[in-house]
XYZ file of C-alpha atoms in Angstrom:
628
model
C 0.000 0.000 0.000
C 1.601 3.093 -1.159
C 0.431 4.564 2.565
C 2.473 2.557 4.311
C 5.463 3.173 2.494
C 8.220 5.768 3.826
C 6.245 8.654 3.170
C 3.082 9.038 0.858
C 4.089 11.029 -2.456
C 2.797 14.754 -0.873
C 0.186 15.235 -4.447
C -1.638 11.781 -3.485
C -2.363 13.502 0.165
C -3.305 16.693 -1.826
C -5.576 15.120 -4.279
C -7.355 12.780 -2.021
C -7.681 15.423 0.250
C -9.987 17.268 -2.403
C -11.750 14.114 -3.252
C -12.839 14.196 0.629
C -13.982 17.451 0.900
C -15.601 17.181 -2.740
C -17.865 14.126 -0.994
C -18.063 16.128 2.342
C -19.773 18.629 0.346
C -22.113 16.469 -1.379
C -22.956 15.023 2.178
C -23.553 18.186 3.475
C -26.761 19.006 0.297
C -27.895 15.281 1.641
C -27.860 16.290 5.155
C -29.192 19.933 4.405
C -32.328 18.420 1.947
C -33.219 15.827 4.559
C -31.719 13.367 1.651
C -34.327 14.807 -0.781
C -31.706 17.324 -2.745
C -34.208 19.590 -5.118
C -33.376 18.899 -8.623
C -32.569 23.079 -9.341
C -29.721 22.182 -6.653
C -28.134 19.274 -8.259
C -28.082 21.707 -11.545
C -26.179 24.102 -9.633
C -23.183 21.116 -9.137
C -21.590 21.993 -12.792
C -20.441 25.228 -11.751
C -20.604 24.572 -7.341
C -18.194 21.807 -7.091
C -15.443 23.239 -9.844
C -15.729 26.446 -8.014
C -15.405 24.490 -4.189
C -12.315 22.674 -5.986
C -10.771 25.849 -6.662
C -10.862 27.415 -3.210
C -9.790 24.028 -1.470
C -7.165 23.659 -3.914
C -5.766 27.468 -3.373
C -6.400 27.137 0.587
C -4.596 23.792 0.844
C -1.872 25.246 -1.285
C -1.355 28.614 0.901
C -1.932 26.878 4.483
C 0.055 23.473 3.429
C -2.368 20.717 5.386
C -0.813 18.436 2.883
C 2.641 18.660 3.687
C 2.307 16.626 6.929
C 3.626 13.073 7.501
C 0.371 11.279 7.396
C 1.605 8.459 10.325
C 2.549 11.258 12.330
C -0.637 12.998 12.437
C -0.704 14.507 15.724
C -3.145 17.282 17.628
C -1.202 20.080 15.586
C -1.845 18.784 12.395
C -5.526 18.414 13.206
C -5.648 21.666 14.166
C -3.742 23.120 10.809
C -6.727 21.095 9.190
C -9.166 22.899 11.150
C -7.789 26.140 9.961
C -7.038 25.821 6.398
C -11.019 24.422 6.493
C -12.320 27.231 8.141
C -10.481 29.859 5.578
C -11.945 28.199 2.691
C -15.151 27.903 4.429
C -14.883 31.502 4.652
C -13.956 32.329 0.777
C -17.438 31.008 0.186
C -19.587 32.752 2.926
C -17.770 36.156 1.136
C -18.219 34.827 -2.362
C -22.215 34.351 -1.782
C -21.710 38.141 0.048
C -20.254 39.273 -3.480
C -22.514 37.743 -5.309
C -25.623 38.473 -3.595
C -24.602 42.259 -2.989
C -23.413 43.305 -6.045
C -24.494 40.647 -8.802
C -28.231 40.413 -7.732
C -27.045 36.871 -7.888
C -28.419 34.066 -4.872
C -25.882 32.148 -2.832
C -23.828 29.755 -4.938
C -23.290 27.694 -1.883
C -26.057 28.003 1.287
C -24.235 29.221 4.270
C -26.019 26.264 6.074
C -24.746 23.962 3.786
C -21.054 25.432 3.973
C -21.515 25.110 7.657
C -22.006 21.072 7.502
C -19.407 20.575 4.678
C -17.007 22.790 7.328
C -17.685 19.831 10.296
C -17.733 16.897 7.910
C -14.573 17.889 6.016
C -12.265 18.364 8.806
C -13.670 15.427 10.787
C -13.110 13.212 7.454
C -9.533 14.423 6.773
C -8.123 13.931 10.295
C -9.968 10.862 10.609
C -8.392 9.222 7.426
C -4.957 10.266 8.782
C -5.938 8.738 11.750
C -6.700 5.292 10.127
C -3.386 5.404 8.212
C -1.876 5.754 11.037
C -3.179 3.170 12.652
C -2.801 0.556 9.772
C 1.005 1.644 10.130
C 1.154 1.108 13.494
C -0.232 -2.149 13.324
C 0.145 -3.650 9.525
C 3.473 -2.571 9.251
C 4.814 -3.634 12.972
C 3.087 -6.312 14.122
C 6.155 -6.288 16.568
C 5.081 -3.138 18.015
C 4.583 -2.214 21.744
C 7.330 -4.904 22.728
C 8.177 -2.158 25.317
C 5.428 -0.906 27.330
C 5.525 2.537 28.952
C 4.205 4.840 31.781
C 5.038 8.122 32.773
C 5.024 10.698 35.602
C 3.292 13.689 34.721
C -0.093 14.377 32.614
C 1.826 18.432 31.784
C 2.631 20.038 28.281
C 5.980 17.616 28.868
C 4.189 14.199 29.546
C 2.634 15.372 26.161
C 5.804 16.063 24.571
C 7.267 12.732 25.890
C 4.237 10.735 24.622
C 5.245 12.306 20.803
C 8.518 11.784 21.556
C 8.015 7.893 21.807
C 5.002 8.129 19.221
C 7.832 9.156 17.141
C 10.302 6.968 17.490
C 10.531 4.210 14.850
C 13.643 2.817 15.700
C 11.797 1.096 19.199
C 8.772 -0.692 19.926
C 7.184 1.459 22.629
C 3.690 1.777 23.688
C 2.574 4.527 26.165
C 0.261 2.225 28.655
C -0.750 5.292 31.268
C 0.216 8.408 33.036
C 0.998 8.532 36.368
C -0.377 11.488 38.409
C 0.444 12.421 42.374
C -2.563 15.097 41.807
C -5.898 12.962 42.856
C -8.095 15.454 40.954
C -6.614 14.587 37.502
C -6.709 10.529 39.039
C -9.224 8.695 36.552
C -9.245 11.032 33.589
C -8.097 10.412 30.513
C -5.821 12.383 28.047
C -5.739 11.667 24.312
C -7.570 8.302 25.147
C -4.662 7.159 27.955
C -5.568 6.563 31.369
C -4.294 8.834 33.755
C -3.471 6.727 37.086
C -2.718 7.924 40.910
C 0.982 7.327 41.787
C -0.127 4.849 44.516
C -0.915 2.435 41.959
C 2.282 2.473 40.019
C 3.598 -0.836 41.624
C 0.380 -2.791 40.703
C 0.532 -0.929 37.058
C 4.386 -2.343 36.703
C 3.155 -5.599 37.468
C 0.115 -5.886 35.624
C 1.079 -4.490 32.385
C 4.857 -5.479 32.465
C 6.029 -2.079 31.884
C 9.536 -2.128 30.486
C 10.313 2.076 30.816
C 9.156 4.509 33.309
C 9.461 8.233 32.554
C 9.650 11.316 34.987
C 8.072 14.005 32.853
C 7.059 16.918 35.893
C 9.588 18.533 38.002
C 7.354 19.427 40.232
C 6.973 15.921 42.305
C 8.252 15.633 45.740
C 11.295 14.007 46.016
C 9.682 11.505 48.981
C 7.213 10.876 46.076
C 10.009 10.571 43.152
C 12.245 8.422 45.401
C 9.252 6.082 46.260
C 8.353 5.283 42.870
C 12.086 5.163 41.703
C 13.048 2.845 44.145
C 9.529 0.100 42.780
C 10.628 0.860 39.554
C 14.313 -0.815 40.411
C 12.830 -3.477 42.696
C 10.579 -4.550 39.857
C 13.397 -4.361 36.972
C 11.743 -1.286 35.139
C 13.891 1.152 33.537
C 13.744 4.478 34.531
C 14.532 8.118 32.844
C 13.464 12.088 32.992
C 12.975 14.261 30.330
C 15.824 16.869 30.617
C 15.642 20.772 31.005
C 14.123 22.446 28.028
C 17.062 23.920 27.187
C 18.904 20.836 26.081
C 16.299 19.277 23.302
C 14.543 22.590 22.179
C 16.124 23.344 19.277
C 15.279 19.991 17.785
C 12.205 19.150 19.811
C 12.048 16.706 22.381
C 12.540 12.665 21.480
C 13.790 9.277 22.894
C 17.330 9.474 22.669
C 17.108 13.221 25.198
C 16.099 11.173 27.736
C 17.980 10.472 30.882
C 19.252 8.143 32.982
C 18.610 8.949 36.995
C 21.274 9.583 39.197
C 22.018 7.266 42.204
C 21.252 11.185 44.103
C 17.581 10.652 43.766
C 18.142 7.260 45.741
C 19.321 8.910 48.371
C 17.673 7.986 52.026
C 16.460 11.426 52.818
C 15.353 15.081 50.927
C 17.952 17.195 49.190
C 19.471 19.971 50.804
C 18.790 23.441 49.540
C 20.465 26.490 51.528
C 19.574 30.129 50.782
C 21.305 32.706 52.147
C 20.820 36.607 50.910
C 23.771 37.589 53.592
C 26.530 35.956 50.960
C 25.956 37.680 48.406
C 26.706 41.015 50.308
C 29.521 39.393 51.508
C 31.185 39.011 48.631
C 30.441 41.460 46.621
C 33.591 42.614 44.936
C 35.692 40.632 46.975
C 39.250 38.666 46.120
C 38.916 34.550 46.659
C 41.287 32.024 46.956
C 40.302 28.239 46.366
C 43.104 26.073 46.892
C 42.803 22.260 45.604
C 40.193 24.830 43.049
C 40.936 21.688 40.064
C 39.274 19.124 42.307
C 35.802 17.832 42.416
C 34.559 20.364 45.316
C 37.216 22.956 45.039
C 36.138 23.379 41.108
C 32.040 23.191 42.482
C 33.277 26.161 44.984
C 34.706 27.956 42.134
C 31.416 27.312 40.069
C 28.875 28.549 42.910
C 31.109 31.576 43.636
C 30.858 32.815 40.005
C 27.240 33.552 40.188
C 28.046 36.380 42.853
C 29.300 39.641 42.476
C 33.230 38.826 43.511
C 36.016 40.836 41.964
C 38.136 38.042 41.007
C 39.278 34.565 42.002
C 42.330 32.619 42.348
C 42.500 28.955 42.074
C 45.026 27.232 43.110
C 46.320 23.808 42.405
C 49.179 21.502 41.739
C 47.464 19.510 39.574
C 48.099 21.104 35.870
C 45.993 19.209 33.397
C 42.859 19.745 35.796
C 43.415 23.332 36.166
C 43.872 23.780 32.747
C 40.352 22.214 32.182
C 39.030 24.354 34.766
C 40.502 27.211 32.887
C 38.508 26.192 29.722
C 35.649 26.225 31.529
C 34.972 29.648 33.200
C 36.385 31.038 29.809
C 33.277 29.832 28.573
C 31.367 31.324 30.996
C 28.687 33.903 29.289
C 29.571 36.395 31.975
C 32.905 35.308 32.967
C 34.538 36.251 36.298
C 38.311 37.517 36.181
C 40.045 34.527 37.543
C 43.801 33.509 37.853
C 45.099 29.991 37.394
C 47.721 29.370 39.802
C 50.183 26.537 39.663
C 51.695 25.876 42.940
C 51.971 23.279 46.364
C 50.429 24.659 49.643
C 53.092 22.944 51.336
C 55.503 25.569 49.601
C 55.493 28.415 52.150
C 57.497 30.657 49.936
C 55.899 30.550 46.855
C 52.313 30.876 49.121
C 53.805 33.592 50.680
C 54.423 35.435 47.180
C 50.969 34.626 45.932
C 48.931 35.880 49.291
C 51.087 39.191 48.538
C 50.252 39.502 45.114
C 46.441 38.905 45.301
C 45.817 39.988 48.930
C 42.481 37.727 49.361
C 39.905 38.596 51.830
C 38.737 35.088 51.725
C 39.876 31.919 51.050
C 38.353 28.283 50.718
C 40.943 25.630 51.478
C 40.181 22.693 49.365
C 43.258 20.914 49.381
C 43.821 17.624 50.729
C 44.652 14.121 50.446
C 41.684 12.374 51.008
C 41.975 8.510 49.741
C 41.687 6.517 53.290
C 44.319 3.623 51.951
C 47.032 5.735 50.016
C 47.344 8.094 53.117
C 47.672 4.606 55.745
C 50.817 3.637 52.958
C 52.085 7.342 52.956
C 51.589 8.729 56.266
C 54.063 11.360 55.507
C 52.357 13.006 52.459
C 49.580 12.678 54.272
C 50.792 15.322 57.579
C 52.956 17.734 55.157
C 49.997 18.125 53.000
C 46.620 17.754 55.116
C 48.713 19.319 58.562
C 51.399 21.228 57.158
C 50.072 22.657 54.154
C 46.923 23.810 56.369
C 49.489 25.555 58.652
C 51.065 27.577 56.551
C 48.013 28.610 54.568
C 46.169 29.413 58.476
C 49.633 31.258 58.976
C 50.089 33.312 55.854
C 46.391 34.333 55.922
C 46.648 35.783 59.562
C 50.118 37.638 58.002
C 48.237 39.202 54.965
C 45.163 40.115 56.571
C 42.295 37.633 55.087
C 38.762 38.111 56.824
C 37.685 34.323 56.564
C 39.377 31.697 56.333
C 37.149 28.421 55.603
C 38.535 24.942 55.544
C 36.844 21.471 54.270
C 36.909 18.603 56.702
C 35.784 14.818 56.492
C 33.531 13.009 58.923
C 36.823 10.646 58.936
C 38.321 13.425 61.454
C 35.742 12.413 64.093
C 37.282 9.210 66.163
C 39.660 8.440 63.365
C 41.019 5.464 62.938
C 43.255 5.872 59.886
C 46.098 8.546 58.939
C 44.072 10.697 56.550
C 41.004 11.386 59.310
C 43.982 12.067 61.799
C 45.824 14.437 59.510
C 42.417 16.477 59.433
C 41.785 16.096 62.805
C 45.089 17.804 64.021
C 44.131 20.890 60.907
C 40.975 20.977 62.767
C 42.547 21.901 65.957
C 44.960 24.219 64.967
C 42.293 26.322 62.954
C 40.183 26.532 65.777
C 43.016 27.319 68.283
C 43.937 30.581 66.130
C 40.463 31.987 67.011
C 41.342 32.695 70.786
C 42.385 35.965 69.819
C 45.258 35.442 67.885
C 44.273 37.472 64.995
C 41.187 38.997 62.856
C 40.966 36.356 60.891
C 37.831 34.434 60.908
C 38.781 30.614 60.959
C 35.698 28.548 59.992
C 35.736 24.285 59.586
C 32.997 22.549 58.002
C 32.626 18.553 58.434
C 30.776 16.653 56.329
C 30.876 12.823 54.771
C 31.469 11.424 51.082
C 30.077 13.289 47.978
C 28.561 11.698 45.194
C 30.094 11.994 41.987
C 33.418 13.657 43.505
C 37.319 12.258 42.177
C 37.675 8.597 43.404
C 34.252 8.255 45.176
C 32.654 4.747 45.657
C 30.119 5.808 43.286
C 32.778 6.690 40.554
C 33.982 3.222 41.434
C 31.032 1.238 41.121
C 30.291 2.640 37.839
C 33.379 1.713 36.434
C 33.220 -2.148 37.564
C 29.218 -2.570 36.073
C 30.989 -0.876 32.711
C 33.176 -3.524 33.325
C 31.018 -6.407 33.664
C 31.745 -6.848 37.297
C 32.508 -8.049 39.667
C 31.340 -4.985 42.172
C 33.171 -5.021 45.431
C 31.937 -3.537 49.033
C 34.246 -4.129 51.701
C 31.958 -5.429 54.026
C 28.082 -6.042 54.421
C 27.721 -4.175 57.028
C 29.443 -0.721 56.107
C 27.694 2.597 56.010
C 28.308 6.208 54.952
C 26.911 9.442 54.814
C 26.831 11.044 51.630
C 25.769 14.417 49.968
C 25.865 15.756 46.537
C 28.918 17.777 45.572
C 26.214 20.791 45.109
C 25.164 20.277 48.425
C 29.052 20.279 50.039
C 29.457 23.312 48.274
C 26.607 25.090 49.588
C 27.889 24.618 52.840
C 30.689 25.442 52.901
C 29.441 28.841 51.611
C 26.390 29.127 53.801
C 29.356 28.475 56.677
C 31.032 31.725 55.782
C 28.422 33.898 55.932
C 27.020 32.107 59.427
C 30.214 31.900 61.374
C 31.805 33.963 64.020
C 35.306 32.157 64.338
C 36.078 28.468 66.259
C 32.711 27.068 64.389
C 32.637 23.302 62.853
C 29.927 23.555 60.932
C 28.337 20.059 60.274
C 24.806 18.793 57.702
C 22.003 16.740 59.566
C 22.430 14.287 56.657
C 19.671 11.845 57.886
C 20.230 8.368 57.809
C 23.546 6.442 56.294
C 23.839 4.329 53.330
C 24.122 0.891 53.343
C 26.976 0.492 50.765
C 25.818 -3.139 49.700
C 22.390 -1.588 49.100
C 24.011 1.167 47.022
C 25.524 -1.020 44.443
C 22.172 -2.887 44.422
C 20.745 0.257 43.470
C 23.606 1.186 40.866
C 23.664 -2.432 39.063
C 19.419 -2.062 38.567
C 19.813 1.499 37.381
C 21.979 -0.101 34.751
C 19.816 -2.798 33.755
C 21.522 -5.640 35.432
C 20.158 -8.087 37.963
C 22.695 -8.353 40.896
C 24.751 -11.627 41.465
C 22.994 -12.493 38.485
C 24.262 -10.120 35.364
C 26.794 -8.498 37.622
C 28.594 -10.098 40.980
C 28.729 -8.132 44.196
C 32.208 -9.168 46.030
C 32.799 -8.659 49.726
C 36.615 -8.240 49.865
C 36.920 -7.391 53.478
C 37.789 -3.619 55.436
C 40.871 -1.734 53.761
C 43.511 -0.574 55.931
C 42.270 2.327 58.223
C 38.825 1.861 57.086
C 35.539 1.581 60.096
C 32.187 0.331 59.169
C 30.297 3.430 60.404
C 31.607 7.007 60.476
C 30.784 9.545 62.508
C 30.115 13.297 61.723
C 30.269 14.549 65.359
C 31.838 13.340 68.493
C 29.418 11.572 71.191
C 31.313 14.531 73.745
C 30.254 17.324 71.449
C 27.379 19.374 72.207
C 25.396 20.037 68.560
C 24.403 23.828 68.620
C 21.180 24.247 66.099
C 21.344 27.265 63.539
C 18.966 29.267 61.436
C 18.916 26.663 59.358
C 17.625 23.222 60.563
C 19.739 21.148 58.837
C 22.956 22.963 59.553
C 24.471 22.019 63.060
C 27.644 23.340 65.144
C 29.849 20.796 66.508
C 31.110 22.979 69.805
C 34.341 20.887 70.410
C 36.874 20.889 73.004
C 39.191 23.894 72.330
C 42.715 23.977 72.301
C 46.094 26.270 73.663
C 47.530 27.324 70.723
C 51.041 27.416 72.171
C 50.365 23.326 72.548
C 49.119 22.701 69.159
C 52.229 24.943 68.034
C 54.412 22.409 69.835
C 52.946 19.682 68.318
C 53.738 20.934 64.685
C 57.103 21.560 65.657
C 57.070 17.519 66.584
C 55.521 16.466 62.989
C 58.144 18.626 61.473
C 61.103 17.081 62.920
C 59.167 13.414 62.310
C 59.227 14.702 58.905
C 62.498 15.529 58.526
C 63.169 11.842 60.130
C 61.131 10.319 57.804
C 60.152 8.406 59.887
C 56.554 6.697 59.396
C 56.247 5.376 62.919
C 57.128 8.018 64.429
C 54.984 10.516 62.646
C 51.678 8.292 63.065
C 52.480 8.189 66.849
C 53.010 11.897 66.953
C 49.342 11.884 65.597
C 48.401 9.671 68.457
C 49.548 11.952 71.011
C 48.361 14.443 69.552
C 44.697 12.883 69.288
C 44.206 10.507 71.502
C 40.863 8.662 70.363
C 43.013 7.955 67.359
C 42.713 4.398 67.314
C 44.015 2.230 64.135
C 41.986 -0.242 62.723
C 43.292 -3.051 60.333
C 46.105 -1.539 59.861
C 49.999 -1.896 61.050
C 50.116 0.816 62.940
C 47.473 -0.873 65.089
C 51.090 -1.674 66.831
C 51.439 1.631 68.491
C 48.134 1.638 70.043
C 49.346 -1.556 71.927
C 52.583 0.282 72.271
C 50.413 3.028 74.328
C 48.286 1.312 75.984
C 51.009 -0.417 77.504
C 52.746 2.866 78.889
């Protein structure tokens, strides 16, 4: 059938087009005459229907109903119909006007009867598009509707998504229902699909063995969103959102814009959104400084801080092909902030000396740190001169030149640490807060929080990698749990933290409950449509060196001080003589300068006393200790 073929030749369209509207017509006389059409009538069809041929032919032509994809018809095309119709509907109500008004002559065509040819005509055409689309559908792909769909949303984009699949000849999809968490739109239906509540979605995955789910509203609650995620991945269901406008515009929305979720919307509690209108006056037209600024939250620090009004920003880094990249990308900024890329190592007190002269900052955001748990427990020495040292001399040098805040990142691995990495920031902890007893002007702020999703050599970077890989996945250990965060989310605190703090603070997220790791891979092998130790193997391969099975974000001894925001806490720890914390860096210098690993990790010790090694060789000293 020439219909079913790629695309009907655009004059057959045209010309049966007429032929429809030439027997609408005729049905309309039947209709008018009560099927008794007087014979003067039918005499007036030699010079009526060439006329009514004419003016479809010249309205089709100038409004271009033709030109449509017949298998495609959609709402729009009906409506073109409806409006090329009605103009040639209206040529003849003016042409009897004409003819009656200045010719003396009656109506060539009865308004009445141009009224009923009007209804019939456009009902006709779109329903003869609507057959051949149909016969398409179904002649042509008997396969069709292998993959059955629902989606979230019954909005202008649960519209465009339902095109988008209608569309898509490459797949076998049929939409099955929407999904709606508004009960008032419950039971409707919209363009002949059933609109369902959201409390039925795990009976709807069941019962109609939906293959895709698609969030098309962002306006659902993420308790809502993370419910019916989470019974789409215990039942095996794909699931994607339809991205920002912005990204399929242009081209209009279809299948292949559509996204995968993020293990974030998995996460066991709401998102974290901070506002504060006290930043932005803050910095406004103020020098930064973001050391480690080429990492994965010192380069989301640098991002947030562009959208304020800041005079300019250095980032620095010792990492060059990073910081190159993040050149690149504020370059490309639309209003780009003056920024300077600075190549250096904070543990170089000279060349951080020159820099803080040249720039003067009134703020800086230390970023920079070691952070990987078993690298640090094999290079305990890297670990203090860059995490402990390095934080000295940047603490130092910004008391010297005058900065107003000084902000650094902690870990929840600082809080009853039991490897080198969360002792290194443990001891940068307590010096930063010791230089608040009225040591200088300098506002010294800590913020603590656990792992981010998404950042340089996270668990969820990991796991990704091993499912590209085929498996297997590994998790230490059943049983271990972590907080985690979005890198957004980090980031925001540790802004909201500079505008909120007076000096001394540890500024710590209510993050809700942990993660179960185990559960987390789970999670991460569904989202990538695998069945787990099935498809893909999860592998306990037992605790890394230094590593605990639950971490802390505050210490049992610390009394949490609430905020004006409720999900921002102050950890009010034990402070510290600055003279003794002094003495103790004077210790892990000379341990450096032994090179000596022993003897640096039991300087930490001292130094922190709930520092307690766990499988790990330094385990050793704590026996060593406990012994004296």
């Amino acid at each position: 059938m020439i219909f079913l073929s790629k695309n009907s030749p655009r004059w057959l369209v045209f010309v049966l087009d007429l032929f429809i509207c030439t027997f609408s017509l005729l049905i309309a006389y039947v209709l008018r005459f009560n099927f008794s059409v007087p014979p003067a009538e039918v005499q007036s069809f030699k010079y009526v229907i060439p006329i009514y041929i004419l003016v479809r032919s010249l309205t089709f032509l100038v409004g271009k109903s033709y030109m449509g994809i017949v298998r495609h018809t959609s709402v729009r095309d009906s409506f073109r119909i409806l409006i090329v119709n009605s103009a040639g509907s209206a040529v003849f109500v003016m042409i009897n006007v004409v003819s009656a008004g200045f010719f003396g002559v009656s109506t060539i065509i009865p308004n009445s009867i141009v009224l009923i040819d009007l209804i019939t005509s456009v009902y006709l055409m779109t329903s003869l598009r609507l057959v051949v689309k149909f016969i398409y559908a179904e002649l042509t792909h008997p396969e069709r509707y292998s993959k059955k769909v629902l989606i979230l949303g019954s909005s202008e984009l649960a519209i465009m998504a339902r095109r988008a699949f209608d569309l898509d000849e490459e797949n076998n999809y049929k939409i099955v229902g929407y999904v709606e968490t508004n009960r008032h739109k419950s039971g409707k239906k919209m363009g002949g699909i059933q609109i369902y509540p959201y409390t039925e979605v795990k009976t709807l995955l069941e019962k109609h063995h939906i293959s895709l789910f698609v969030i098309a509203t962002p306006g659902v609650s993420s308790k809502i969103r993370k419910q019916i995620i989470q019974t789409c991945i215990d039942k095996g269901v794909q699931v994607k959102t339809v991205p920002s406008i912005r990204s399929w515009l242009d081209n209009d929305l279809q299948t292949k814009h559509l996204k995968n979720i993020h293990i974030e919307d998995l996460l066991e509690r709401n998102p974290i959104y901070l506002s504060n209108g006290k930043l932005k006056k803050q910095l406004y037209n103020r020098t930064i400084m973001v050391t480690g600024a080429a990492g994965s939250i010192g380069s989301e620090i640098v991002r947030q801080l562009c959208r304020y009004p800041i005079d300019r920003i250095v980032l620095v880094d010792q990492a060059e092909t990073p910081l190159y990249n993040m050149e690149l990308e504020l370059s490309q900024f639309q209003d780009p902030v003056v920024y300077h890329n600075i190549l250096a190592d904070i543990t170089d007190d000279c060349r951080m000396d020159t820099i803080f002269k040249e720039f003067q900052p009134d703020i800086v955001y230390h970023a920079a740190a070691y952070k990987h748990v078993p690298v640090m427990e094999d290079n305990p020495q890297e670990a203090v001169r860059n995490n402990v040292i390095g934080t000295k001399i940047l603490a130092d040098l910004s008391i010297k030149h005058d900065v107003k805040t000084f902000i650094m990142i902690s870990s929840d691995k600082a809080v009853n640490p039991t490897n080198v990495m969360g002792a290194t920031k443990r001891a940068a902890e307590i010096y930063i807060q010791s230089l608040n007893n009225n040591i200088s002007r300098t506002r010294f702020i800590t913020t603590r929080f656990g792992n981010v999703l998404g950042s340089n050599g996270s668990v969820i970077s990991l796991f990704k990698e091993q499912i590209d890989k085929g498996g297997p996945v590994t998790v230490t250990h059943p049983d271990i749990n972590r907080y985690f965060m979005t890198i957004s989310e980090a980031c925001q605190l540790v802004l909201e933290a500079a505008s909120m703090g007076n000096g001394g603070e540890i500024f710590v997220f209510d993050m809700g409950k942990s993660v179960k790791i185990v559960n987390l891979a789970r999670n991460m092998i569904k989202l990538s449509g695998y069945e787990p130790d099935v498809d893909i193997e999860i592998k306990f391969i037992g605790l890394r060196p230094g590593e605990k099975i639950f971490e802390e974000l505050i210490y049992s001894t610390e009394n949490n001080i609430p905020t004006y925001h409720p999900k921002i806490l102050i950890a009010h720890v034990q402070e510290y003589d600055h003279e003794w914390i002094q003495a103790r860096m004077k210790r892990f210098k000379q341990a450096l300068k032994n090179q000596n690993d022993s003897e640096l990790v039991m300087q930490l010790k001292e130094t922190i006393p709930e520092f307690k090694s766990n499988n790990s060789v330094y385990e050793k000293l704590d026996k060593k200790i406990s012994a004296v």
